[in-house]
PDB file of C-alpha atoms in Angstrom:
ATOM      1  CA  MET A   1      -5.057 -80.375 -17.403  1.00 57.00           C
ATOM      2  CA  SER A   2      -2.471 -83.163 -17.388  1.00 63.00           C
ATOM      3  CA  ASP A   3      -1.157 -82.091 -13.972  1.00 80.00           C
ATOM      4  CA  LYS A   4      -4.596 -81.890 -12.359  1.00 89.00           C
ATOM      5  CA  ILE A   5      -6.084 -84.505 -10.067  1.00 95.00           C
ATOM      6  CA  VAL A   6      -8.979 -86.234 -11.844  1.00 95.00           C
ATOM      7  CA  VAL A   7     -12.044 -86.899  -9.684  1.00 94.00           C
ATOM      8  CA  ALA A   8     -14.279 -89.632 -11.107  1.00 94.00           C
ATOM      9  CA  ALA A   9     -17.776 -90.296  -9.776  1.00 92.00           C
ATOM     10  CA  LEU A  10     -18.871 -93.686 -11.062  1.00 93.00           C
ATOM     11  CA  TYR A  11     -21.602 -96.255 -10.662  1.00 94.00           C
ATOM     12  CA  LYS A  12     -23.485 -99.005 -12.448  1.00 95.00           C
ATOM     13  CA  PHE A  13     -26.462-101.109 -11.515  1.00 94.00           C
ATOM     14  CA  VAL A  14     -25.554-104.570 -12.778  1.00 95.00           C
ATOM     15  CA  SER A  15     -25.950-108.058 -11.375  1.00 95.00           C
ATOM     16  CA  LEU A  16     -22.733-109.041  -9.562  1.00 97.00           C
ATOM     17  CA  PRO A  17     -23.453-112.312  -7.756  1.00 97.00           C
ATOM     18  CA  ASP A  18     -19.694-112.697  -7.194  1.00 97.00           C
ATOM     19  CA  TYR A  19     -19.236-109.171  -5.809  1.00 97.00           C
ATOM     20  CA  GLN A  20     -17.424-110.422  -2.711  1.00 98.00           C
ATOM     21  CA  ALA A  21     -14.759-112.072  -4.843  1.00 98.00           C
ATOM     22  CA  LEU A  22     -14.258-108.810  -6.757  1.00 98.00           C
ATOM     23  CA  ARG A  23     -13.173-106.858  -3.696  1.00 98.00           C
ATOM     24  CA  GLU A  24      -9.501-107.824  -3.545  1.00 98.00           C
ATOM     25  CA  PRO A  25      -8.787-107.603  -7.299  1.00 98.00           C
ATOM     26  CA  LEU A  26     -10.496-104.182  -7.428  1.00 98.00           C
ATOM     27  CA  LEU A  27      -8.555-102.931  -4.407  1.00 98.00           C
ATOM     28  CA  HIS A  28      -5.314-104.178  -5.975  1.00 98.00           C
ATOM     29  CA  SER A  29      -6.109-102.305  -9.197  1.00 98.00           C
ATOM     30  CA  MET A  30      -6.873 -99.108  -7.268  1.00 98.00           C
ATOM     31  CA  LEU A  31      -3.608 -99.311  -5.312  1.00 98.00           C
ATOM     32  CA  ALA A  32      -1.597-100.159  -8.432  1.00 98.00           C
ATOM     33  CA  ASN A  33      -3.001 -97.077 -10.172  1.00 98.00           C
ATOM     34  CA  GLY A  34      -2.543 -94.699  -7.251  1.00 97.00           C
ATOM     35  CA  ILE A  35      -6.290 -94.335  -6.729  1.00 97.00           C
ATOM     36  CA  LYS A  36      -7.687 -92.676  -3.606  1.00 96.00           C
ATOM     37  CA  GLY A  37     -11.340 -92.791  -2.542  1.00 95.00           C
ATOM     38  CA  THR A  38     -13.972 -95.403  -1.798  1.00 96.00           C
ATOM     39  CA  LEU A  39     -15.831 -97.838  -4.043  1.00 97.00           C
ATOM     40  CA  LEU A  40     -18.842 -99.869  -2.893  1.00 97.00           C
ATOM     41  CA  LEU A  41     -19.645-103.333  -4.227  1.00 98.00           C
ATOM     42  CA  ALA A  42     -22.971-105.122  -3.815  1.00 96.00           C
ATOM     43  CA  GLU A  43     -24.900-107.775  -5.660  1.00 95.00           C
ATOM     44  CA  GLU A  44     -26.788-104.948  -7.410  1.00 94.00           C
ATOM     45  CA  GLY A  45     -23.662-103.166  -8.744  1.00 96.00           C
ATOM     46  CA  ILE A  46     -20.863-100.691  -8.007  1.00 97.00           C
ATOM     47  CA  ASN A  47     -20.785 -97.098  -6.755  1.00 96.00           C
ATOM     48  CA  GLY A  48     -18.263 -94.548  -5.500  1.00 95.00           C
ATOM     49  CA  THR A  49     -16.016 -91.571  -6.122  1.00 94.00           C
ATOM     50  CA  VAL A  50     -12.265 -91.855  -6.623  1.00 96.00           C
ATOM     51  CA  SER A  51      -9.385 -89.616  -7.621  1.00 96.00           C
ATOM     52  CA  ALA A  52      -5.929 -89.970  -9.149  1.00 97.00           C
ATOM     53  CA  SER A  53      -3.755 -88.742 -11.991  1.00 96.00           C
ATOM     54  CA  ARG A  54      -5.131 -88.988 -15.530  1.00 96.00           C
ATOM     55  CA  ALA A  55      -3.087 -92.144 -16.064  1.00 97.00           C
ATOM     56  CA  GLY A  56      -4.370 -93.629 -12.797  1.00 97.00           C
ATOM     57  CA  ILE A  57      -8.045 -93.110 -13.647  1.00 97.00           C
ATOM     58  CA  ASP A  58      -7.470 -94.467 -17.158  1.00 97.00           C
ATOM     59  CA  GLY A  59      -5.793 -97.513 -15.620  1.00 98.00           C
ATOM     60  CA  LEU A  60      -8.801 -98.181 -13.388  1.00 98.00           C
ATOM     61  CA  LEU A  61     -11.210 -97.788 -16.317  1.00 97.00           C
ATOM     62  CA  ALA A  62      -9.056-100.225 -18.304  1.00 97.00           C
ATOM     63  CA  TRP A  63      -9.407-102.725 -15.447  1.00 97.00           C
ATOM     64  CA  PHE A  64     -13.199-102.312 -15.553  1.00 98.00           C
ATOM     65  CA  ALA A  65     -13.125-102.884 -19.318  1.00 97.00           C
ATOM     66  CA  LEU A  66     -11.760-106.395 -18.752  1.00 97.00           C
ATOM     67  CA  ASP A  67     -15.123-107.385 -17.215  1.00 97.00           C
ATOM     68  CA  PRO A  68     -18.025-107.074 -19.710  1.00 97.00           C
ATOM     69  CA  ARG A  69     -20.393-106.295 -16.820  1.00 97.00           C
ATOM     70  CA  LEU A  70     -18.367-103.213 -15.830  1.00 97.00           C
ATOM     71  CA  ALA A  71     -16.967-102.150 -19.196  1.00 95.00           C
ATOM     72  CA  ASP A  72     -19.524 -99.342 -19.639  1.00 93.00           C
ATOM     73  CA  VAL A  73     -19.598 -98.150 -16.018  1.00 94.00           C
ATOM     74  CA  ASP A  74     -21.137 -94.672 -15.873  1.00 89.00           C
ATOM     75  CA  HIS A  75     -18.590 -92.059 -14.811  1.00 89.00           C
ATOM     76  CA  LYS A  76     -18.322 -88.272 -14.606  1.00 90.00           C
ATOM     77  CA  GLU A  77     -15.064 -86.395 -14.249  1.00 91.00           C
ATOM     78  CA  SER A  78     -13.996 -83.105 -12.715  1.00 90.00           C
ATOM     79  CA  TYR A  79     -10.619 -81.730 -11.703  1.00 90.00           C
ATOM     80  CA  CYS A  80      -8.897 -80.244  -8.670  1.00 89.00           C
ATOM     81  CA  ASP A  81      -5.412 -79.175  -7.605  1.00 89.00           C
ATOM     82  CA  GLU A  82      -5.124 -81.266  -4.432  1.00 87.00           C
ATOM     83  CA  GLN A  83      -5.974 -84.871  -3.632  1.00 88.00           C
ATOM     84  CA  PRO A  84      -9.561 -84.775  -2.239  1.00 89.00           C
ATOM     85  CA  PHE A  85      -9.346 -88.199  -0.559  1.00 91.00           C
ATOM     86  CA  TYR A  86      -6.918 -89.654   1.940  1.00 85.00           C
ATOM     87  CA  ARG A  87      -7.534 -93.389   1.788  1.00 91.00           C
ATOM     88  CA  THR A  88      -8.189 -96.224  -0.663  1.00 97.00           C
ATOM     89  CA  LYS A  89     -11.086 -98.521   0.199  1.00 96.00           C
ATOM     90  CA  VAL A  90     -13.418-101.111  -1.325  1.00 98.00           C
ATOM     91  CA  LYS A  91     -16.444-101.904   0.833  1.00 97.00           C
ATOM     92  CA  LEU A  92     -18.970-104.711   0.529  1.00 98.00           C
ATOM     93  CA  LYS A  93     -22.602-103.598   0.992  1.00 96.00           C
ATOM     94  CA  LYS A  94     -26.168-104.883   0.758  1.00 94.00           C
ATOM     95  CA  GLU A  95     -27.003-101.933  -1.502  1.00 94.00           C
ATOM     96  CA  ILE A  96     -24.750 -99.544  -3.410  1.00 94.00           C
ATOM     97  CA  VAL A  97     -27.133 -96.747  -2.430  1.00 92.00           C
ATOM     98  CA  THR A  98     -29.350 -97.488   0.540  1.00 93.00           C
ATOM     99  CA  LEU A  99     -33.088 -97.169  -0.035  1.00 94.00           C
ATOM    100  CA  GLY A 100     -34.038 -99.993   2.314  1.00 91.00           C
ATOM    101  CA  VAL A 101     -37.024-101.275   0.314  1.00 93.00           C
ATOM    102  CA  PRO A 102     -36.791-104.984  -0.602  1.00 91.00           C
ATOM    103  CA  GLY A 103     -37.276-105.847  -4.237  1.00 89.00           C
ATOM    104  CA  VAL A 104     -36.386-102.466  -5.746  1.00 93.00           C
ATOM    105  CA  ASP A 105     -33.992-103.374  -8.553  1.00 91.00           C
ATOM    106  CA  PRO A 106     -33.001-100.992 -11.373  1.00 93.00           C
ATOM    107  CA  ASN A 107     -31.620-104.032 -13.176  1.00 90.00           C
ATOM    108  CA  GLN A 108     -35.240-105.215 -13.566  1.00 91.00           C
ATOM    109  CA  GLN A 109     -37.145-101.965 -14.148  1.00 94.00           C
ATOM    110  CA  VAL A 110     -36.045 -98.367 -14.318  1.00 95.00           C
ATOM    111  CA  GLY A 111     -37.394 -94.993 -15.429  1.00 96.00           C
ATOM    112  CA  THR A 112     -36.690 -93.198 -18.702  1.00 97.00           C
ATOM    113  CA  TYR A 113     -33.191 -91.750 -18.931  1.00 97.00           C
ATOM    114  CA  VAL A 114     -33.077 -88.105 -20.010  1.00 98.00           C
ATOM    115  CA  GLU A 115     -29.864 -86.732 -21.496  1.00 97.00           C
ATOM    116  CA  ALA A 116     -28.522 -83.513 -20.017  1.00 97.00           C
ATOM    117  CA  HIS A 117     -29.218 -81.504 -23.181  1.00 97.00           C
ATOM    118  CA  ASP A 118     -32.899 -82.584 -23.119  1.00 98.00           C
ATOM    119  CA  TRP A 119     -33.444 -81.873 -19.414  1.00 98.00           C
ATOM    120  CA  ASN A 120     -34.440 -78.206 -19.684  1.00 98.00           C
ATOM    121  CA  ALA A 121     -37.245 -79.002 -22.098  1.00 98.00           C
ATOM    122  CA  LEU A 122     -38.605 -81.765 -19.868  1.00 98.00           C
ATOM    123  CA  ILE A 123     -38.678 -79.751 -16.655  1.00 97.00           C
ATOM    124  CA  SER A 124     -40.248 -76.787 -18.459  1.00 97.00           C
ATOM    125  CA  ASP A 125     -43.399 -78.889 -18.965  1.00 96.00           C
ATOM    126  CA  PRO A 126     -45.940 -77.643 -16.371  1.00 95.00           C
ATOM    127  CA  GLU A 127     -47.362 -81.165 -16.069  1.00 95.00           C
ATOM    128  CA  VAL A 128     -44.021 -82.560 -14.839  1.00 97.00           C
ATOM    129  CA  LEU A 129     -43.520 -82.985 -11.105  1.00 97.00           C
ATOM    130  CA  LEU A 130     -39.811 -82.318 -10.506  1.00 98.00           C
ATOM    131  CA  ILE A 131     -38.350 -83.975  -7.377  1.00 98.00           C
ATOM    132  CA  ASP A 132     -34.866 -83.549  -5.940  1.00 98.00           C
ATOM    133  CA  THR A 133     -33.999 -86.983  -4.516  1.00 97.00           C
ATOM    134  CA  ARG A 134     -31.036 -85.729  -2.491  1.00 96.00           C
ATOM    135  CA  ASN A 135     -30.942 -84.912   1.213  1.00 94.00           C
ATOM    136  CA  ASP A 136     -31.803 -81.599   2.826  1.00 93.00           C
ATOM    137  CA  TYR A 137     -28.224 -80.391   3.368  1.00 92.00           C
ATOM    138  CA  GLU A 138     -27.513 -80.887  -0.349  1.00 94.00           C
ATOM    139  CA  VAL A 139     -30.676 -79.189  -1.595  1.00 96.00           C
ATOM    140  CA  ALA A 140     -30.002 -76.171   0.628  1.00 93.00           C
ATOM    141  CA  ILE A 141     -26.839 -75.430  -1.362  1.00 94.00           C
ATOM    142  CA  GLY A 142     -28.316 -75.677  -4.849  1.00 97.00           C
ATOM    143  CA  THR A 143     -31.077 -77.266  -6.928  1.00 98.00           C
ATOM    144  CA  PHE A 144     -33.032 -76.905 -10.178  1.00 98.00           C
ATOM    145  CA  GLU A 145     -35.643 -74.197 -10.606  1.00 97.00           C
ATOM    146  CA  GLY A 146     -39.061 -75.421  -9.482  1.00 96.00           C
ATOM    147  CA  ALA A 147     -37.818 -78.626  -7.854  1.00 98.00           C
ATOM    148  CA  VAL A 148     -39.608 -80.100  -4.839  1.00 97.00           C
ATOM    149  CA  ASP A 149     -37.405 -80.572  -1.770  1.00 97.00           C
ATOM    150  CA  PRO A 150     -38.436 -83.715   0.187  1.00 97.00           C
ATOM    151  CA  LYS A 151     -36.408 -82.456   3.188  1.00 95.00           C
ATOM    152  CA  THR A 152     -35.065 -85.939   3.843  1.00 95.00           C
ATOM    153  CA  LYS A 153     -32.147 -86.594   6.171  1.00 92.00           C
ATOM    154  CA  SER A 154     -31.259 -89.792   4.306  1.00 93.00           C
ATOM    155  CA  PHE A 155     -32.338 -91.640   1.171  1.00 96.00           C
ATOM    156  CA  ARG A 156     -34.118 -94.202   3.349  1.00 95.00           C
ATOM    157  CA  GLU A 157     -36.798 -91.579   4.100  1.00 97.00           C
ATOM    158  CA  PHE A 158     -37.628 -91.089   0.409  1.00 97.00           C
ATOM    159  CA  PRO A 159     -40.225 -93.904   0.020  1.00 97.00           C
ATOM    160  CA  GLU A 160     -42.298 -92.682   2.986  1.00 96.00           C
ATOM    161  CA  TYR A 161     -42.139 -89.131   1.670  1.00 97.00           C
ATOM    162  CA  ILE A 162     -43.515 -90.243  -1.698  1.00 97.00           C
ATOM    163  CA  LYS A 163     -46.313 -92.258  -0.072  1.00 96.00           C
ATOM    164  CA  ALA A 164     -47.343 -89.298   2.069  1.00 96.00           C
ATOM    165  CA  HIS A 165     -47.310 -86.586  -0.597  1.00 97.00           C
ATOM    166  CA  PHE A 166     -47.917 -87.940  -4.093  1.00 97.00           C
ATOM    167  CA  ASP A 167     -50.517 -90.066  -5.868  1.00 95.00           C
ATOM    168  CA  PRO A 168     -49.928 -92.033  -9.099  1.00 96.00           C
ATOM    169  CA  ALA A 169     -53.480 -91.191 -10.167  1.00 94.00           C
ATOM    170  CA  ARG A 170     -52.781 -87.442 -10.034  1.00 95.00           C
ATOM    171  CA  HIS A 171     -49.083 -87.148 -10.740  1.00 95.00           C
ATOM    172  CA  LYS A 172     -48.811 -88.545 -14.238  1.00 93.00           C
ATOM    173  CA  LYS A 173     -45.300 -87.328 -15.073  1.00 97.00           C
ATOM    174  CA  VAL A 174     -42.464 -87.372 -12.564  1.00 98.00           C
ATOM    175  CA  ALA A 175     -38.891 -86.259 -13.194  1.00 98.00           C
ATOM    176  CA  MET A 176     -36.100 -86.793 -10.660  1.00 97.00           C
ATOM    177  CA  PHE A 177     -32.439 -85.940 -10.315  1.00 98.00           C
ATOM    178  CA  CYS A 178     -29.481 -86.417  -7.952  1.00 97.00           C
ATOM    179  CA  THR A 179     -25.744 -85.745  -7.880  1.00 95.00           C
ATOM    180  CA  GLY A 180     -24.410 -88.453 -10.177  1.00 92.00           C
ATOM    181  CA  GLY A 181     -27.508 -90.357 -11.295  1.00 92.00           C
ATOM    182  CA  ILE A 182     -27.518 -93.322  -8.928  1.00 93.00           C
ATOM    183  CA  ARG A 183     -30.108 -92.241  -6.359  1.00 95.00           C
ATOM    184  CA  CYS A 184     -32.656 -91.077  -8.919  1.00 94.00           C
ATOM    185  CA  GLU A 185     -32.130 -94.271 -10.930  1.00 95.00           C
ATOM    186  CA  LYS A 186     -33.034 -96.349  -7.888  1.00 96.00           C
ATOM    187  CA  ALA A 187     -35.825 -93.923  -6.959  1.00 97.00           C
ATOM    188  CA  SER A 188     -37.287 -94.297 -10.447  1.00 97.00           C
ATOM    189  CA  SER A 189     -37.404 -98.081 -10.011  1.00 96.00           C
ATOM    190  CA  TYR A 190     -39.207 -97.595  -6.703  1.00 97.00           C
ATOM    191  CA  MET A 191     -41.674 -95.105  -8.241  1.00 96.00           C
ATOM    192  CA  LEU A 192     -42.566 -97.463 -11.092  1.00 97.00           C
ATOM    193  CA  GLY A 193     -43.164-100.239  -8.578  1.00 95.00           C
ATOM    194  CA  ALA A 194     -45.430 -97.879  -6.623  1.00 95.00           C
ATOM    195  CA  GLY A 195     -47.655 -97.344  -9.673  1.00 96.00           C
ATOM    196  CA  PHE A 196     -46.343 -94.116 -11.193  1.00 97.00           C
ATOM    197  CA  GLU A 197     -46.577 -94.490 -14.953  1.00 94.00           C
ATOM    198  CA  GLN A 198     -44.199 -91.931 -16.499  1.00 97.00           C
ATOM    199  CA  VAL A 199     -40.994 -91.595 -14.531  1.00 98.00           C
ATOM    200  CA  PHE A 200     -37.964 -89.748 -15.878  1.00 98.00           C
ATOM    201  CA  HIS A 201     -34.506 -89.219 -14.404  1.00 97.00           C
ATOM    202  CA  LEU A 202     -31.482 -87.142 -15.374  1.00 97.00           C
ATOM    203  CA  LYS A 203     -28.836 -89.408 -16.896  1.00 95.00           C
ATOM    204  CA  GLY A 204     -25.489 -88.805 -15.239  1.00 93.00           C
ATOM    205  CA  GLY A 205     -27.091 -86.540 -12.655  1.00 95.00           C
ATOM    206  CA  ILE A 206     -26.356 -82.928 -11.860  1.00 97.00           C
ATOM    207  CA  LEU A 207     -22.634 -83.386 -12.539  1.00 94.00           C
ATOM    208  CA  LYS A 208     -23.266 -84.427 -16.155  1.00 94.00           C
ATOM    209  CA  TYR A 209     -25.724 -81.529 -16.578  1.00 97.00           C
ATOM    210  CA  LEU A 210     -23.166 -79.001 -15.302  1.00 96.00           C
ATOM    211  CA  GLU A 211     -20.560 -80.520 -17.604  1.00 94.00           C
ATOM    212  CA  GLN A 212     -22.664 -80.432 -20.766  1.00 96.00           C
ATOM    213  CA  VAL A 213     -25.152 -77.543 -20.475  1.00 97.00           C
ATOM    214  CA  PRO A 214     -23.744 -74.021 -21.007  1.00 97.00           C
ATOM    215  CA  GLU A 215     -24.134 -71.760 -17.999  1.00 96.00           C
ATOM    216  CA  GLU A 216     -26.141 -69.217 -20.002  1.00 97.00           C
ATOM    217  CA  GLN A 217     -28.781 -71.927 -20.624  1.00 97.00           C
ATOM    218  CA  THR A 218     -28.813 -73.392 -17.126  1.00 97.00           C
ATOM    219  CA  ARG A 219     -31.862 -74.041 -14.969  1.00 98.00           C
ATOM    220  CA  TRP A 220     -29.549 -74.905 -12.070  1.00 98.00           C
ATOM    221  CA  ARG A 221     -29.279 -72.487  -9.164  1.00 97.00           C
ATOM    222  CA  GLY A 222     -26.438 -72.502  -6.616  1.00 96.00           C
ATOM    223  CA  ASP A 223     -23.592 -74.965  -6.062  1.00 96.00           C
ATOM    224  CA  CYS A 224     -23.662 -78.758  -6.138  1.00 96.00           C
ATOM    225  CA  PHE A 225     -22.627 -80.738  -3.050  1.00 95.00           C
ATOM    226  CA  VAL A 226     -20.044 -83.426  -3.815  1.00 92.00           C
ATOM    227  CA  PHE A 227     -18.786 -86.297  -1.683  1.00 84.00           C
ATOM    228  CA  ASP A 228     -15.161 -85.343  -1.281  1.00 86.00           C
ATOM    229  CA  ASN A 229     -13.113 -82.650   0.417  1.00 82.00           C
ATOM    230  CA  ARG A 230     -14.043 -79.989  -2.150  1.00 89.00           C
ATOM    231  CA  VAL A 231     -17.525 -80.006  -0.507  1.00 92.00           C
ATOM    232  CA  THR A 232     -19.185 -78.233  -3.470  1.00 94.00           C
ATOM    233  CA  VAL A 233     -18.563 -77.436  -7.130  1.00 94.00           C
ATOM    234  CA  ARG A 234     -19.784 -74.512  -9.202  1.00 95.00           C
ATOM    235  CA  HIS A 235     -21.414 -74.720 -12.628  1.00 95.00           C
ATOM    236  CA  ASP A 236     -17.971 -74.894 -14.257  1.00 93.00           C
ATOM    237  CA  LEU A 237     -17.109 -77.838 -11.939  1.00 92.00           C
ATOM    238  CA  THR A 238     -14.444 -75.869 -10.073  1.00 92.00           C
ATOM    239  CA  ALA A 239     -14.442 -76.064  -6.272  1.00 90.00           C
ATOM    240  CA  GLY A 240     -16.993 -73.797  -4.591  1.00 93.00           C
ATOM    241  CA  ASP A 241     -16.614 -71.588  -1.527  1.00 92.00           C
ATOM    242  CA  TYR A 242     -18.219 -73.973   0.950  1.00 93.00           C
ATOM    243  CA  ASP A 243     -16.354 -75.788   3.678  1.00 91.00           C
ATOM    244  CA  GLN A 244     -17.711 -78.560   5.894  1.00 88.00           C
ATOM    245  CA  CYS A 245     -18.129 -78.451   9.644  1.00 88.00           C
ATOM    246  CA  HIS A 246     -15.996 -81.308  10.953  1.00 80.00           C
ATOM    247  CA  ALA A 247     -18.241 -81.636  14.001  1.00 82.00           C
ATOM    248  CA  CYS A 248     -21.690 -81.984  12.398  1.00 83.00           C
ATOM    249  CA  ARG A 249     -20.703 -82.483   8.703  1.00 81.00           C
ATOM    250  CA  THR A 250     -23.002 -79.667   7.532  1.00 88.00           C
ATOM    251  CA  PRO A 251     -21.737 -77.631   4.553  1.00 92.00           C
ATOM    252  CA  ILE A 252     -20.903 -74.113   5.744  1.00 93.00           C
ATOM    253  CA  SER A 253     -20.806 -70.941   3.670  1.00 92.00           C
ATOM    254  CA  VAL A 254     -18.467 -67.959   3.876  1.00 93.00           C
ATOM    255  CA  GLU A 255     -21.148 -66.218   5.945  1.00 94.00           C
ATOM    256  CA  ASP A 256     -21.378 -69.202   8.310  1.00 93.00           C
ATOM    257  CA  ARG A 257     -17.640 -69.019   8.896  1.00 93.00           C
ATOM    258  CA  GLN A 258     -17.927 -65.379   9.933  1.00 94.00           C
ATOM    259  CA  SER A 259     -20.465 -66.220  12.634  1.00 95.00           C
ATOM    260  CA  GLU A 260     -19.614 -65.899  16.322  1.00 93.00           C
ATOM    261  CA  TYR A 261     -20.744 -69.532  16.638  1.00 91.00           C
ATOM    262  CA  TYR A 262     -18.127 -70.811  14.204  1.00 93.00           C
ATOM    263  CA  SER A 263     -14.991 -72.419  15.569  1.00 89.00           C
ATOM    264  CA  ALA A 264     -12.869 -74.183  12.958  1.00 87.00           C
ATOM    265  CA  GLY A 265     -13.268 -77.939  13.304  1.00 83.00           C
ATOM    266  CA  VAL A 266     -15.331 -77.627  16.507  1.00 87.00           C
ATOM    267  CA  SER A 267     -18.721 -76.011  15.817  1.00 89.00           C
ATOM    268  CA  CYS A 268     -20.739 -73.917  13.373  1.00 91.00           C
ATOM    269  CA  PRO A 269     -24.032 -71.973  13.408  1.00 93.00           C
ATOM    270  CA  HIS A 270     -25.864 -75.235  12.612  1.00 90.00           C
ATOM    271  CA  CYS A 271     -24.595 -77.224  15.599  1.00 89.00           C
ATOM    272  CA  TRP A 272     -23.093 -74.913  18.239  1.00 87.00           C
ATOM    273  CA  ASP A 273     -26.064 -75.363  20.601  1.00 89.00           C
ATOM    274  CA  SER A 274     -26.927 -79.005  19.866  1.00 86.00           C
ATOM    275  CA  LEU A 275     -23.789 -81.129  19.945  1.00 83.00           C
ATOM    276  CA  PRO A 276     -23.167 -83.193  23.107  1.00 85.00           C
ATOM    277  CA  GLU A 277     -19.982 -82.284  24.961  1.00 83.00           C
ATOM    278  CA  LYS A 278     -18.427 -85.679  24.159  1.00 83.00           C
ATOM    279  CA  THR A 279     -18.771 -84.980  20.430  1.00 82.00           C
ATOM    280  CA  ARG A 280     -17.466 -81.443  20.852  1.00 79.00           C
ATOM    281  CA  ALA A 281     -14.448 -82.679  22.831  1.00 84.00           C
ATOM    282  CA  GLY A 282     -13.686 -85.177  20.091  1.00 83.00           C
ATOM    283  CA  ALA A 283     -13.952 -82.408  17.502  1.00 81.00           C
ATOM    284  CA  ARG A 284     -11.498 -80.242  19.449  1.00 84.00           C
ATOM    285  CA  GLU A 285      -8.977 -83.080  19.630  1.00 85.00           C
ATOM    286  CA  ARG A 286      -9.393 -83.873  15.920  1.00 80.00           C
ATOM    287  CA  GLN A 287      -8.856 -80.216  14.997  1.00 81.00           C
ATOM    288  CA  LYS A 288      -5.692 -80.165  17.115  1.00 84.00           C
ATOM    289  CA  GLN A 289      -4.363 -83.199  15.224  1.00 81.00           C
ATOM    290  CA  ILE A 290      -5.272 -81.602  11.881  1.00 76.00           C
ATOM    291  CA  GLU A 291      -3.377 -78.426  12.737  1.00 80.00           C
ATOM    292  CA  LEU A 292      -0.344 -80.438  13.865  1.00 82.00           C
ATOM    293  CA  ALA A 293      -0.402 -82.451  10.623  1.00 74.00           C
ATOM    294  CA  LYS A 294      -0.630 -79.254   8.566  1.00 73.00           C
ATOM    295  CA  ALA A 295       2.341 -77.780  10.428  1.00 78.00           C
ATOM    296  CA  ARG A 296       4.337 -80.911   9.553  1.00 76.00           C
ATOM    297  CA  ASN A 297       3.060 -80.844   5.948  1.00 70.00           C
ATOM    298  CA  GLN A 298       1.495 -84.276   6.438  1.00 67.00           C
ATOM    299  CA  PRO A 299      -1.908 -85.615   5.295  1.00 60.00           C
ATOM    300  CA  HIS A 300      -4.653 -84.744   7.750  1.00 59.00           C
ATOM    301  CA  PRO A 301      -7.586 -87.174   7.463  1.00 54.00           C
ATOM    302  CA  LEU A 302     -10.785 -85.780   8.918  1.00 51.00           C
ATOM    303  CA  GLY A 303     -12.260 -89.043  10.138  1.00 44.00           C
ATOM    304  CA  TYR A 304     -15.107 -91.189   8.835  1.00 38.00           C
ATOM    305  CA  ASN A 305     -17.796 -89.366   6.900  1.00 45.00           C
ATOM    306  CA  PRO A 306     -20.815 -91.580   6.203  1.00 40.00           C
ATOM    307  CA  ARG A 307     -22.027 -89.181   3.537  1.00 47.00           C
ATOM    308  CA  GLN A 308     -18.950 -89.906   1.439  1.00 44.00           C
ATOM    309  CA  ALA A 309     -19.496 -93.633   1.703  1.00 43.00           C
ATOM    310  CA  ASN A 310     -22.965 -94.232   0.361  1.00 45.00           C
ATOM    311  CA  GLU A 311     -24.398 -91.446  -1.747  1.00 53.00           C
ATOM    312  CA  GLY A 312     -24.112 -90.048  -5.276  1.00 57.00           C
TER     313      GLY A 312
END
């Protein structure tokens, strides 16, 4: 796979009081290694997804290794034929994944990590409450058997959902998962602070599970949404069949793209009757620019996608 583009999803909760000073050196390292994608820095740690050649990713990991705080940054890899990102960015944030609850700090308390090969046994326990901590558009594409869908639009809604639906006195064992491990790690810290006693989370997230658990043993159903231009990956971590509506950012299936309400880059069955005309006009213009760029064999950035900037 030496000629493949390596896509690395990485994060670590670690105290970085000097995170602002790290921005420029990190950006320089990314540019020097031909890295595309976005990394977030905050006082609580680092998060993001990037892509490059094998040598480029190894160069970035070598740069992390120079700082003892980042030397063991958690990262999962997959591969694709085309560059899934268009830009190189390092952003400074209050949180590397936004929960919006003051005082929640996985560096202080966190749930029990569960390795991918132990996950099936844990979620087979009928006493375990299994919660998908991702957002509704992600869960709709794929999830684990028996998982509860909070139907959240953003991670910020998660705390209120837990307060409204679950009780530490009744729900003694809680297991959670997310794409790469970061959201459920922070959610586990929140749950412990809310009084839940036994809180487990899938180490490395769905991506690590798909990498390590054979498909014939899987409890996963469907595809996994990822935060790059592949949109989804299958169990073997190859790109799935989903695209993304450039107007509303909803993942769209092959069936969606056959709908009379689908217009490439402009609308889909999820948004054709709800988008304001200003947004639709902008989508039409963006699609025109994309088609022109394709005709010239030039990169065709799709515009800012907040989902790619602050999830995982």
